[in-house]
mmCIF file of C-alpha atoms in Angstrom:
data_model
loop_
_atom_site.group_PDB
_atom_site.id
_atom_site.type_symbol
_atom_site.label_atom_id
_atom_site.label_comp_id
_atom_site.label_asym_id
_atom_site.label_seq_id
_atom_site.Cartn_x
_atom_site.Cartn_y
_atom_site.Cartn_z
ATOM 1 C CA UNK A 24 -21.668 -2.041 -14.692
ATOM 2 C CA UNK A 25 -24.854 -2.591 -12.598
ATOM 3 C CA UNK A 26 -26.435 -4.386 -15.565
ATOM 4 C CA UNK A 27 -23.387 -6.679 -15.820
ATOM 5 C CA UNK A 28 -23.684 -7.493 -12.115
ATOM 6 C CA UNK A 29 -27.367 -8.348 -12.485
ATOM 7 C CA UNK A 30 -26.585 -10.485 -15.554
ATOM 8 C CA UNK A 31 -23.832 -12.282 -13.622
ATOM 9 C CA UNK A 32 -26.118 -12.943 -10.659
ATOM 10 C CA UNK A 33 -28.814 -14.280 -12.997
ATOM 11 C CA UNK A 34 -26.330 -16.577 -14.772
ATOM 12 C CA UNK A 35 -24.978 -17.950 -11.494
ATOM 13 C CA UNK A 36 -28.446 -18.404 -9.974
ATOM 14 C CA UNK A 37 -30.250 -19.822 -13.022
ATOM 15 C CA UNK A 38 -27.585 -21.802 -14.884
ATOM 16 C CA UNK A 39 -24.320 -22.364 -13.000
ATOM 17 C CA UNK A 40 -25.684 -23.033 -9.519
ATOM 18 C CA UNK A 41 -28.145 -25.798 -10.516
ATOM 19 C CA UNK A 42 -25.357 -27.553 -12.477
ATOM 20 C CA UNK A 43 -22.764 -27.185 -9.718
ATOM 21 C CA UNK A 44 -25.150 -28.330 -6.993
ATOM 22 C CA UNK A 45 -25.593 -31.612 -8.897
ATOM 23 C CA UNK A 46 -21.859 -32.318 -8.613
ATOM 24 C CA UNK A 47 -20.816 -34.864 -6.029
ATOM 25 C CA UNK A 48 -19.736 -33.216 -2.784
ATOM 26 C CA UNK A 49 -21.104 -29.711 -3.437
ATOM 27 C CA UNK A 50 -22.515 -28.210 -0.240
ATOM 28 C CA UNK A 51 -23.568 -24.853 -1.580
ATOM 29 C CA UNK A 52 -22.788 -21.537 -3.205
ATOM 30 C CA UNK A 53 -22.870 -17.879 -2.323
ATOM 31 C CA UNK A 54 -22.204 -14.580 -4.044
ATOM 32 C CA UNK A 55 -21.248 -11.196 -2.645
ATOM 33 C CA UNK A 56 -21.202 -8.068 -4.801
ATOM 34 C CA UNK A 57 -19.868 -4.544 -4.447
ATOM 35 C CA UNK A 58 -22.096 -2.672 -6.862
ATOM 36 C CA UNK A 59 -20.155 0.588 -6.910
ATOM 37 C CA UNK A 60 -16.904 -1.125 -8.008
ATOM 38 C CA UNK A 61 -18.297 -4.136 -9.861
ATOM 39 C CA UNK A 62 -16.370 -6.525 -7.615
ATOM 40 C CA UNK A 63 -17.932 -9.950 -7.129
ATOM 41 C CA UNK A 64 -17.007 -12.905 -4.912
ATOM 42 C CA UNK A 65 -18.646 -16.169 -5.956
ATOM 43 C CA UNK A 66 -17.990 -19.076 -3.608
ATOM 44 C CA UNK A 67 -18.596 -22.776 -4.002
ATOM 45 C CA UNK A 68 -18.297 -24.994 -0.927
ATOM 46 C CA UNK A 69 -17.336 -28.664 -0.989
ATOM 47 C CA UNK A 70 -17.603 -31.613 1.398
ATOM 48 C CA UNK A 71 -13.811 -32.086 1.277
ATOM 49 C CA UNK A 72 -10.731 -31.231 -0.747
ATOM 50 C CA UNK A 73 -11.110 -34.339 -2.902
ATOM 51 C CA UNK A 74 -14.617 -33.312 -4.043
ATOM 52 C CA UNK A 75 -13.391 -29.777 -4.733
ATOM 53 C CA UNK A 76 -10.496 -31.046 -6.876
ATOM 54 C CA UNK A 77 -12.762 -33.488 -8.759
ATOM 55 C CA UNK A 78 -15.106 -30.631 -9.741
ATOM 56 C CA UNK A 79 -12.415 -28.253 -11.031
ATOM 57 C CA UNK A 80 -12.530 -29.077 -14.745
ATOM 58 C CA UNK A 81 -16.340 -29.072 -14.889
ATOM 59 C CA UNK A 82 -16.534 -25.697 -13.111
ATOM 60 C CA UNK A 83 -13.855 -23.975 -15.231
ATOM 61 C CA UNK A 84 -16.130 -23.124 -18.237
ATOM 62 C CA UNK A 85 -18.833 -21.776 -15.905
ATOM 63 C CA UNK A 86 -16.290 -19.585 -14.129
ATOM 64 C CA UNK A 87 -15.026 -18.311 -17.492
ATOM 65 C CA UNK A 88 -18.569 -17.444 -18.587
ATOM 66 C CA UNK A 89 -19.198 -15.639 -15.289
ATOM 67 C CA UNK A 90 -15.987 -13.631 -15.750
ATOM 68 C CA UNK A 91 -17.020 -12.714 -19.308
ATOM 69 C CA UNK A 92 -20.366 -11.488 -17.984
ATOM 70 C CA UNK A 93 -18.787 -9.346 -15.281
ATOM 71 C CA UNK A 94 -15.631 -8.359 -17.159
ATOM 72 C CA UNK A 95 -12.323 -8.039 -15.358
ATOM 73 C CA UNK A 96 -9.821 -10.667 -14.315
ATOM 74 C CA UNK A 97 -10.704 -13.746 -12.259
ATOM 75 C CA UNK A 98 -8.859 -14.694 -9.103
ATOM 76 C CA UNK A 99 -9.327 -18.218 -7.775
ATOM 77 C CA UNK A 100 -8.582 -18.912 -4.125
ATOM 78 C CA UNK A 101 -9.012 -22.046 -2.039
ATOM 79 C CA UNK A 102 -9.900 -21.848 1.652
ATOM 80 C CA UNK A 103 -10.632 -24.170 4.547
ATOM 81 C CA UNK A 104 -13.884 -23.356 6.348
ATOM 82 C CA UNK A 105 -12.618 -23.153 9.934
ATOM 83 C CA UNK A 106 -15.674 -21.628 11.640
ATOM 84 C CA UNK A 107 -19.261 -21.220 10.476
ATOM 85 C CA UNK A 108 -22.156 -20.081 12.632
ATOM 86 C CA UNK A 109 -25.687 -19.083 11.595
ATOM 87 C CA UNK A 110 -27.833 -17.210 14.087
ATOM 88 C CA UNK A 111 -30.658 -16.347 11.650
ATOM 89 C CA UNK A 112 -31.327 -17.149 7.989
ATOM 90 C CA UNK A 113 -30.070 -14.488 5.606
ATOM 91 C CA UNK A 114 -32.856 -13.184 3.363
ATOM 92 C CA UNK A 115 -32.986 -10.769 0.460
ATOM 93 C CA UNK A 116 -31.331 -7.446 1.183
ATOM 94 C CA UNK A 117 -28.615 -8.901 3.396
ATOM 95 C CA UNK A 118 -25.147 -7.391 3.590
ATOM 96 C CA UNK A 119 -21.759 -8.653 4.725
ATOM 97 C CA UNK A 120 -18.535 -7.181 6.044
ATOM 98 C CA UNK A 121 -15.533 -9.162 4.798
ATOM 99 C CA UNK A 122 -12.107 -8.848 6.448
ATOM 100 C CA UNK A 123 -8.931 -10.297 4.962
ATOM 101 C CA UNK A 124 -5.944 -10.732 7.264
ATOM 102 C CA UNK A 125 -2.573 -12.421 7.563
ATOM 103 C CA UNK A 126 -0.738 -13.822 10.560
ATOM 104 C CA UNK A 127 1.892 -16.361 11.538
ATOM 105 C CA UNK A 128 0.763 -19.687 9.986
ATOM 106 C CA UNK A 129 1.616 -21.401 13.283
ATOM 107 C CA UNK A 130 -1.192 -19.366 14.927
ATOM 108 C CA UNK A 131 -4.087 -20.524 12.737
ATOM 109 C CA UNK A 132 -5.654 -22.839 15.328
ATOM 110 C CA UNK A 133 -5.411 -20.050 17.899
ATOM 111 C CA UNK A 134 -7.127 -17.716 15.414
ATOM 112 C CA UNK A 135 -10.014 -20.164 14.888
ATOM 113 C CA UNK A 136 -10.437 -20.643 18.653
ATOM 114 C CA UNK A 137 -10.402 -16.885 19.232
ATOM 115 C CA UNK A 138 -12.919 -16.270 16.454
ATOM 116 C CA UNK A 139 -15.196 -18.933 17.952
ATOM 117 C CA UNK A 140 -14.879 -17.995 21.633
ATOM 118 C CA UNK A 141 -14.160 -14.249 21.600
ATOM 119 C CA UNK A 142 -15.708 -12.795 18.448
ATOM 120 C CA UNK A 143 -18.880 -14.857 17.910
ATOM 121 C CA UNK A 144 -20.469 -13.935 21.263
ATOM 122 C CA UNK A 145 -19.858 -10.251 20.487
ATOM 123 C CA UNK A 146 -21.291 -10.552 16.974
ATOM 124 C CA UNK A 147 -24.397 -12.326 18.286
ATOM 125 C CA UNK A 148 -25.220 -9.289 20.446
ATOM 126 C CA UNK A 149 -25.338 -6.947 17.424
ATOM 127 C CA UNK A 150 -28.814 -6.038 16.117
ATOM 128 C CA UNK A 151 -29.432 -7.594 12.726
ATOM 129 C CA UNK A 152 -26.585 -10.141 12.989
ATOM 130 C CA UNK A 153 -27.242 -13.248 10.860
ATOM 131 C CA UNK A 154 -24.060 -15.305 10.493
ATOM 132 C CA UNK A 155 -20.282 -15.357 10.677
ATOM 133 C CA UNK A 156 -17.587 -17.466 9.080
ATOM 134 C CA UNK A 157 -13.819 -17.766 9.138
ATOM 135 C CA UNK A 158 -11.941 -19.280 6.231
ATOM 136 C CA UNK A 159 -8.223 -19.960 6.347
ATOM 137 C CA UNK A 160 -5.246 -20.843 4.197
ATOM 138 C CA UNK A 161 -3.031 -22.480 6.800
ATOM 139 C CA UNK A 162 0.050 -22.575 4.600
ATOM 140 C CA UNK A 163 0.171 -18.837 3.874
ATOM 141 C CA UNK A 164 -1.330 -17.628 7.157
ATOM 142 C CA UNK A 165 -4.108 -15.807 5.294
ATOM 143 C CA UNK A 166 -7.644 -15.702 6.658
ATOM 144 C CA UNK A 167 -10.946 -14.143 5.681
ATOM 145 C CA UNK A 168 -13.749 -13.483 8.137
ATOM 146 C CA UNK A 169 -17.274 -12.650 6.975
ATOM 147 C CA UNK A 170 -20.037 -11.279 9.186
ATOM 148 C CA UNK A 171 -23.480 -10.995 7.609
ATOM 149 C CA UNK A 172 -26.391 -8.794 8.642
ATOM 150 C CA UNK A 173 -30.064 -8.755 7.695
ATOM 151 C CA UNK A 174 -29.688 -5.366 5.964
ATOM 152 C CA UNK A 175 -27.119 -2.802 4.876
ATOM 153 C CA UNK A 176 -28.546 -0.466 7.505
ATOM 154 C CA UNK A 177 -27.852 -3.000 10.290
ATOM 155 C CA UNK A 178 -24.320 -3.541 8.957
ATOM 156 C CA UNK A 179 -23.666 0.207 8.835
ATOM 157 C CA UNK A 180 -24.991 0.724 12.374
ATOM 158 C CA UNK A 181 -22.489 -1.885 13.597
ATOM 159 C CA UNK A 182 -19.564 -0.383 11.647
ATOM 160 C CA UNK A 183 -17.796 1.455 14.491
ATOM 161 C CA UNK A 184 -18.322 -1.361 16.972
ATOM 162 C CA UNK A 185 -16.955 -3.839 14.418
ATOM 163 C CA UNK A 186 -13.958 -1.602 13.710
ATOM 164 C CA UNK A 187 -13.108 -1.515 17.412
ATOM 165 C CA UNK A 188 -13.551 -5.277 17.854
ATOM 166 C CA UNK A 189 -11.536 -6.013 14.699
ATOM 167 C CA UNK A 190 -8.613 -3.828 15.798
ATOM 168 C CA UNK A 191 -8.550 -5.260 19.302
ATOM 169 C CA UNK A 192 -8.719 -8.848 18.055
ATOM 170 C CA UNK A 193 -6.067 -8.307 15.366
ATOM 171 C CA UNK A 194 -3.684 -6.880 17.973
ATOM 172 C CA UNK A 195 -4.274 -9.830 20.292
ATOM 173 C CA UNK A 196 -3.551 -12.241 17.417
ATOM 174 C CA UNK A 197 -0.638 -10.173 16.041
ATOM 175 C CA UNK A 198 -2.498 -10.247 12.720
ATOM 176 C CA UNK A 199 -2.240 -7.737 9.885
ATOM 177 C CA UNK A 200 -5.554 -6.542 8.462
ATOM 178 C CA UNK A 201 -5.132 -6.528 4.685
ATOM 179 C CA UNK A 202 -8.550 -5.269 3.581
ATOM 180 C CA UNK A 203 -12.121 -4.712 4.746
ATOM 181 C CA UNK A 204 -15.052 -4.642 2.305
ATOM 182 C CA UNK A 205 -18.779 -4.072 2.766
ATOM 183 C CA UNK A 206 -20.764 -6.049 0.205
ATOM 184 C CA UNK A 207 -24.322 -6.982 -0.693
ATOM 185 C CA UNK A 208 -25.314 -10.642 -0.383
ATOM 186 C CA UNK A 209 -26.640 -11.519 -3.841
ATOM 187 C CA UNK A 210 -27.026 -15.209 -3.102
ATOM 188 C CA UNK A 211 -26.642 -17.406 -0.020
ATOM 189 C CA UNK A 212 -27.307 -21.079 -0.655
ATOM 190 C CA UNK A 213 -24.823 -22.815 1.611
ATOM 191 C CA UNK A 214 -25.528 -26.140 3.264
ATOM 192 C CA UNK A 215 -22.190 -26.127 5.049
ATOM 193 C CA UNK A 216 -22.565 -27.691 8.509
ATOM 194 C CA UNK A 217 -22.126 -25.514 11.597
ATOM 195 C CA UNK A 218 -18.650 -25.735 13.084
ATOM 196 C CA UNK A 219 -19.422 -24.133 16.441
#
């Protein structure tokens, strides 16, 4: 499985990413991997929904090849980037904690405001913090927050503090935490503008 992950990263970095970045409206790509399970999250970011839709047919064969390299079943999700903040550039060896949640769809703006005003200042105080983002699906009330650190060690040192902050924030938002994953950042080439 580790060899398949490395092959998938190489394919995305060397072949798919250069082709996708030439497509109108592409503003970057990233990839997170969980080496012990083989799970991979490859993300492409687009200027707007129209550019994303226009790219779909051209990206499909690349996604299929990536899935063949990794094995397993693909899952395609579309998200709005509600909040993005970079404190420091993320270099090699970075790690990210990803939290999926669900709440009342009517509360999505409140969630974005809370992430921006309550969580970001707390993240910025953590040693090794690099960036944070919040992506949302307003219709379903699903959200995914990602906090990246300069190293796995920095992410692990912040684990208990993050757990406490996450629980407190979820209660205040009446949100259900669906899953939390700790992943390695295999690639981070996003030119998405800051939203803070």
